[in-house]
């Protein structure tokens, strides 16, 4: 039985498939050119890329948005969270999210995630009509970018997106 990599490399090597290979994105063509790492011949040879995962959750009752960044790899990563400045200055609160917690007002925040750890940021979105627009990037992987944008539904009357029709300002 042939592996997927061997199949794709075989397809890449055949003269008839040159056109098909050209349809792959450059990153895939580059990956196919790299010999596979094979130490044990098992799934243990697959190494996790060093990049965070991010998710957002809502606190509709308080009008807040929580962003959690997680690092499942062993190395340290530094995700940077930037807010679209069209929404104005936001105050990020780091855990435990209690009154008097450390607040960092602005439009850019950095989290330092050691291996196998997670950190959160929390913003009250009452000043933006519950709209948000963030981009998360990572120092360990220049291609890593997540855009998190939308409106948190609170059940209360709100405003149209304050940034609608305007050019982003990150």
PDB file of C-alpha atoms in Angstrom:
ATOM      1  CA  UNK A   1       0.000   0.000   0.000  1.00  0.00           C
ATOM      2  CA  UNK A   2       1.366   3.401  -0.975  1.00  0.00           C
ATOM      3  CA  UNK A   3       1.302   6.460   1.236  1.00  0.00           C
ATOM      4  CA  UNK A   4      -0.466   9.645   0.220  1.00  0.00           C
ATOM      5  CA  UNK A   5       2.889  11.452   0.010  1.00  0.00           C
ATOM      6  CA  UNK A   6       4.314   8.781  -2.328  1.00  0.00           C
ATOM      7  CA  UNK A   7       1.189   8.958  -4.455  1.00  0.00           C
ATOM      8  CA  UNK A   8       1.389  12.755  -4.732  1.00  0.00           C
ATOM      9  CA  UNK A   9       5.125  12.638  -5.416  1.00  0.00           C
ATOM     10  CA  UNK A  10       4.489  10.033  -8.130  1.00  0.00           C
ATOM     11  CA  UNK A  11       1.801  12.228  -9.653  1.00  0.00           C
ATOM     12  CA  UNK A  12       4.181  15.192  -9.465  1.00  0.00           C
ATOM     13  CA  UNK A  13       6.891  13.204 -11.248  1.00  0.00           C
ATOM     14  CA  UNK A  14       4.796  12.047 -14.193  1.00  0.00           C
ATOM     15  CA  UNK A  15       4.897  14.183 -17.331  1.00  0.00           C
ATOM     16  CA  UNK A  16       1.125  14.094 -17.793  1.00  0.00           C
ATOM     17  CA  UNK A  17       0.481  15.569 -14.377  1.00  0.00           C
ATOM     18  CA  UNK A  18       2.611  18.719 -14.669  1.00  0.00           C
ATOM     19  CA  UNK A  19      -0.534  20.727 -15.357  1.00  0.00           C
ATOM     20  CA  UNK A  20      -2.269  19.163 -12.345  1.00  0.00           C
ATOM     21  CA  UNK A  21       0.702  19.983 -10.111  1.00  0.00           C
ATOM     22  CA  UNK A  22       0.573  23.591 -11.266  1.00  0.00           C
ATOM     23  CA  UNK A  23      -2.929  23.843  -9.790  1.00  0.00           C
ATOM     24  CA  UNK A  24      -1.566  23.168  -6.294  1.00  0.00           C
ATOM     25  CA  UNK A  25      -0.734  26.252  -4.226  1.00  0.00           C
ATOM     26  CA  UNK A  26       3.010  27.032  -4.003  1.00  0.00           C
ATOM     27  CA  UNK A  27       3.074  25.942  -0.353  1.00  0.00           C
ATOM     28  CA  UNK A  28       1.827  22.442  -1.302  1.00  0.00           C
ATOM     29  CA  UNK A  29       4.314  22.133  -4.171  1.00  0.00           C
ATOM     30  CA  UNK A  30       7.104  23.143  -1.780  1.00  0.00           C
ATOM     31  CA  UNK A  31       5.931  20.616   0.832  1.00  0.00           C
ATOM     32  CA  UNK A  32       5.872  17.821  -1.744  1.00  0.00           C
ATOM     33  CA  UNK A  33       9.492  18.551  -2.654  1.00  0.00           C
ATOM     34  CA  UNK A  34      10.643  17.956   0.931  1.00  0.00           C
ATOM     35  CA  UNK A  35      11.532  14.351   1.772  1.00  0.00           C
ATOM     36  CA  UNK A  36       9.246  12.943   4.457  1.00  0.00           C
ATOM     37  CA  UNK A  37      10.658  12.644   7.973  1.00  0.00           C
ATOM     38  CA  UNK A  38      10.608   8.979   8.831  1.00  0.00           C
ATOM     39  CA  UNK A  39      12.086   7.786  12.081  1.00  0.00           C
ATOM     40  CA  UNK A  40       9.654   5.147  13.284  1.00  0.00           C
ATOM     41  CA  UNK A  41       7.335   4.846  10.288  1.00  0.00           C
ATOM     42  CA  UNK A  42       4.335   5.560  12.530  1.00  0.00           C
ATOM     43  CA  UNK A  43       2.119   8.518  13.358  1.00  0.00           C
ATOM     44  CA  UNK A  44       4.688   9.488  16.013  1.00  0.00           C
ATOM     45  CA  UNK A  45       6.813  10.915  13.168  1.00  0.00           C
ATOM     46  CA  UNK A  46       4.249  13.700  12.665  1.00  0.00           C
ATOM     47  CA  UNK A  47       5.291  16.788  14.602  1.00  0.00           C
ATOM     48  CA  UNK A  48       2.808  19.496  15.537  1.00  0.00           C
ATOM     49  CA  UNK A  49       3.467  22.904  14.090  1.00  0.00           C
ATOM     50  CA  UNK A  50       4.171  25.624  16.632  1.00  0.00           C
ATOM     51  CA  UNK A  51       1.157  27.874  16.233  1.00  0.00           C
ATOM     52  CA  UNK A  52      -1.618  28.820  18.621  1.00  0.00           C
ATOM     53  CA  UNK A  53      -5.284  28.091  18.278  1.00  0.00           C
ATOM     54  CA  UNK A  54      -7.764  30.811  19.174  1.00  0.00           C
ATOM     55  CA  UNK A  55     -11.448  30.928  19.980  1.00  0.00           C
ATOM     56  CA  UNK A  56     -13.910  33.517  21.172  1.00  0.00           C
ATOM     57  CA  UNK A  57     -16.788  33.157  23.575  1.00  0.00           C
ATOM     58  CA  UNK A  58     -19.495  35.648  24.512  1.00  0.00           C
ATOM     59  CA  UNK A  59     -20.614  36.965  27.875  1.00  0.00           C
ATOM     60  CA  UNK A  60     -23.846  38.489  26.550  1.00  0.00           C
ATOM     61  CA  UNK A  61     -25.204  39.383  29.983  1.00  0.00           C
ATOM     62  CA  UNK A  62     -22.200  41.611  30.729  1.00  0.00           C
ATOM     63  CA  UNK A  63     -21.588  42.664  27.102  1.00  0.00           C
ATOM     64  CA  UNK A  64     -18.141  41.080  26.933  1.00  0.00           C
ATOM     65  CA  UNK A  65     -16.062  39.022  24.544  1.00  0.00           C
ATOM     66  CA  UNK A  66     -13.419  36.548  25.688  1.00  0.00           C
ATOM     67  CA  UNK A  67     -10.579  35.434  23.416  1.00  0.00           C
ATOM     68  CA  UNK A  68      -8.663  32.339  24.467  1.00  0.00           C
ATOM     69  CA  UNK A  69      -5.320  31.490  22.847  1.00  0.00           C
ATOM     70  CA  UNK A  70      -3.992  27.963  23.338  1.00  0.00           C
ATOM     71  CA  UNK A  71      -0.558  26.508  22.602  1.00  0.00           C
ATOM     72  CA  UNK A  72      -0.597  22.709  22.257  1.00  0.00           C
ATOM     73  CA  UNK A  73       3.070  22.533  21.198  1.00  0.00           C
ATOM     74  CA  UNK A  74       6.116  22.451  23.479  1.00  0.00           C
ATOM     75  CA  UNK A  75       7.792  25.695  22.371  1.00  0.00           C
ATOM     76  CA  UNK A  76       6.850  29.230  23.360  1.00  0.00           C
ATOM     77  CA  UNK A  77       4.713  31.310  20.997  1.00  0.00           C
ATOM     78  CA  UNK A  78       3.693  34.950  21.175  1.00  0.00           C
ATOM     79  CA  UNK A  79       0.307  35.613  19.571  1.00  0.00           C
ATOM     80  CA  UNK A  80      -0.438  39.265  18.857  1.00  0.00           C
ATOM     81  CA  UNK A  81      -4.059  40.442  18.894  1.00  0.00           C
ATOM     82  CA  UNK A  82      -4.847  43.637  16.995  1.00  0.00           C
ATOM     83  CA  UNK A  83      -8.202  45.372  17.024  1.00  0.00           C
ATOM     84  CA  UNK A  84      -9.567  47.318  14.078  1.00  0.00           C
ATOM     85  CA  UNK A  85      -9.031  50.894  15.274  1.00  0.00           C
ATOM     86  CA  UNK A  86     -12.289  51.992  13.641  1.00  0.00           C
ATOM     87  CA  UNK A  87     -13.978  50.615  16.765  1.00  0.00           C
ATOM     88  CA  UNK A  88     -11.941  52.882  19.022  1.00  0.00           C
ATOM     89  CA  UNK A  89      -9.744  52.067  21.990  1.00  0.00           C
ATOM     90  CA  UNK A  90     -10.738  48.921  23.837  1.00  0.00           C
ATOM     91  CA  UNK A  91      -9.654  47.893  27.318  1.00  0.00           C
ATOM     92  CA  UNK A  92      -8.469  44.306  27.522  1.00  0.00           C
ATOM     93  CA  UNK A  93      -8.676  42.644  30.908  1.00  0.00           C
ATOM     94  CA  UNK A  94      -6.525  39.627  31.716  1.00  0.00           C
ATOM     95  CA  UNK A  95      -7.826  36.905  34.043  1.00  0.00           C
ATOM     96  CA  UNK A  96      -9.405  36.669  36.581  1.00  0.00           C
ATOM     97  CA  UNK A  97     -11.713  39.290  34.932  1.00  0.00           C
ATOM     98  CA  UNK A  98     -12.700  40.764  38.275  1.00  0.00           C
ATOM     99  CA  UNK A  99     -13.201  44.416  39.106  1.00  0.00           C
ATOM    100  CA  UNK A 100      -9.790  45.939  39.653  1.00  0.00           C
ATOM    101  CA  UNK A 101      -8.049  43.421  37.357  1.00  0.00           C
ATOM    102  CA  UNK A 102      -5.166  44.644  35.233  1.00  0.00           C
ATOM    103  CA  UNK A 103      -6.518  46.543  32.214  1.00  0.00           C
ATOM    104  CA  UNK A 104      -4.600  47.306  29.042  1.00  0.00           C
ATOM    105  CA  UNK A 105      -6.292  49.947  26.891  1.00  0.00           C
ATOM    106  CA  UNK A 106      -5.360  50.185  23.249  1.00  0.00           C
ATOM    107  CA  UNK A 107      -5.657  48.261  20.005  1.00  0.00           C
ATOM    108  CA  UNK A 108      -2.769  45.755  20.258  1.00  0.00           C
ATOM    109  CA  UNK A 109      -2.082  43.056  22.849  1.00  0.00           C
ATOM    110  CA  UNK A 110       0.532  40.300  23.130  1.00  0.00           C
ATOM    111  CA  UNK A 111       0.205  37.002  24.967  1.00  0.00           C
ATOM    112  CA  UNK A 112       3.227  34.861  25.842  1.00  0.00           C
ATOM    113  CA  UNK A 113       2.247  31.217  25.721  1.00  0.00           C
ATOM    114  CA  UNK A 114       4.679  28.633  27.031  1.00  0.00           C
ATOM    115  CA  UNK A 115       4.304  25.064  25.798  1.00  0.00           C
ATOM    116  CA  UNK A 116       0.976  23.401  26.542  1.00  0.00           C
ATOM    117  CA  UNK A 117      -0.621  26.513  28.021  1.00  0.00           C
ATOM    118  CA  UNK A 118      -3.473  28.935  27.415  1.00  0.00           C
ATOM    119  CA  UNK A 119      -4.227  32.577  28.177  1.00  0.00           C
ATOM    120  CA  UNK A 120      -7.280  34.779  27.745  1.00  0.00           C
ATOM    121  CA  UNK A 121      -8.182  38.382  27.110  1.00  0.00           C
ATOM    122  CA  UNK A 122     -11.579  39.923  27.835  1.00  0.00           C
ATOM    123  CA  UNK A 123     -13.128  43.077  26.371  1.00  0.00           C
ATOM    124  CA  UNK A 124     -16.357  44.839  27.265  1.00  0.00           C
ATOM    125  CA  UNK A 125     -17.973  45.712  23.917  1.00  0.00           C
ATOM    126  CA  UNK A 126     -20.683  48.106  25.125  1.00  0.00           C
ATOM    127  CA  UNK A 127     -18.853  51.074  23.544  1.00  0.00           C
ATOM    128  CA  UNK A 128     -18.891  49.423  20.080  1.00  0.00           C
ATOM    129  CA  UNK A 129     -22.534  48.329  20.049  1.00  0.00           C
ATOM    130  CA  UNK A 130     -21.252  44.757  20.623  1.00  0.00           C
ATOM    131  CA  UNK A 131     -19.276  44.764  17.337  1.00  0.00           C
ATOM    132  CA  UNK A 132     -15.705  43.462  17.199  1.00  0.00           C
ATOM    133  CA  UNK A 133     -12.969  42.939  14.597  1.00  0.00           C
ATOM    134  CA  UNK A 134      -9.641  41.363  15.609  1.00  0.00           C
ATOM    135  CA  UNK A 135      -6.690  39.877  13.751  1.00  0.00           C
ATOM    136  CA  UNK A 136      -4.483  37.366  15.575  1.00  0.00           C
ATOM    137  CA  UNK A 137      -0.942  36.703  14.284  1.00  0.00           C
ATOM    138  CA  UNK A 138       1.925  34.664  15.721  1.00  0.00           C
ATOM    139  CA  UNK A 139       5.684  35.224  15.940  1.00  0.00           C
ATOM    140  CA  UNK A 140       6.467  31.516  15.405  1.00  0.00           C
ATOM    141  CA  UNK A 141       4.610  31.269  12.081  1.00  0.00           C
ATOM    142  CA  UNK A 142       4.416  34.301   9.770  1.00  0.00           C
ATOM    143  CA  UNK A 143       1.653  32.616   7.752  1.00  0.00           C
ATOM    144  CA  UNK A 144      -0.603  32.252  10.816  1.00  0.00           C
ATOM    145  CA  UNK A 145      -3.462  34.739  10.776  1.00  0.00           C
ATOM    146  CA  UNK A 146      -6.977  34.477  12.171  1.00  0.00           C
ATOM    147  CA  UNK A 147      -9.567  37.192  11.721  1.00  0.00           C
ATOM    148  CA  UNK A 148     -12.364  37.214  14.258  1.00  0.00           C
ATOM    149  CA  UNK A 149     -15.118  39.681  13.469  1.00  0.00           C
ATOM    150  CA  UNK A 150     -18.819  40.050  14.058  1.00  0.00           C
ATOM    151  CA  UNK A 151     -21.473  41.203  16.479  1.00  0.00           C
ATOM    152  CA  UNK A 152     -22.275  39.654  19.806  1.00  0.00           C
ATOM    153  CA  UNK A 153     -26.044  39.153  20.084  1.00  0.00           C
ATOM    154  CA  UNK A 154     -27.256  40.404  23.447  1.00  0.00           C
ATOM    155  CA  UNK A 155     -30.996  40.673  22.855  1.00  0.00           C
ATOM    156  CA  UNK A 156     -30.809  44.450  23.299  1.00  0.00           C
ATOM    157  CA  UNK A 157     -31.219  47.090  20.610  1.00  0.00           C
ATOM    158  CA  UNK A 158     -27.922  48.042  19.017  1.00  0.00           C
ATOM    159  CA  UNK A 159     -26.374  49.987  16.166  1.00  0.00           C
ATOM    160  CA  UNK A 160     -25.327  49.136  12.634  1.00  0.00           C
ATOM    161  CA  UNK A 161     -21.670  48.115  12.314  1.00  0.00           C
ATOM    162  CA  UNK A 162     -19.742  51.367  13.033  1.00  0.00           C
ATOM    163  CA  UNK A 163     -17.013  50.311  10.575  1.00  0.00           C
ATOM    164  CA  UNK A 164     -19.307  49.364   7.690  1.00  0.00           C
ATOM    165  CA  UNK A 165     -18.045  50.794   4.395  1.00  0.00           C
ATOM    166  CA  UNK A 166     -14.828  52.119   5.902  1.00  0.00           C
ATOM    167  CA  UNK A 167     -11.265  50.981   5.195  1.00  0.00           C
ATOM    168  CA  UNK A 168      -9.790  48.791   7.949  1.00  0.00           C
ATOM    169  CA  UNK A 169      -7.242  50.373  10.300  1.00  0.00           C
ATOM    170  CA  UNK A 170      -5.220  47.664  12.009  1.00  0.00           C
TER     171      UNK A 170
END
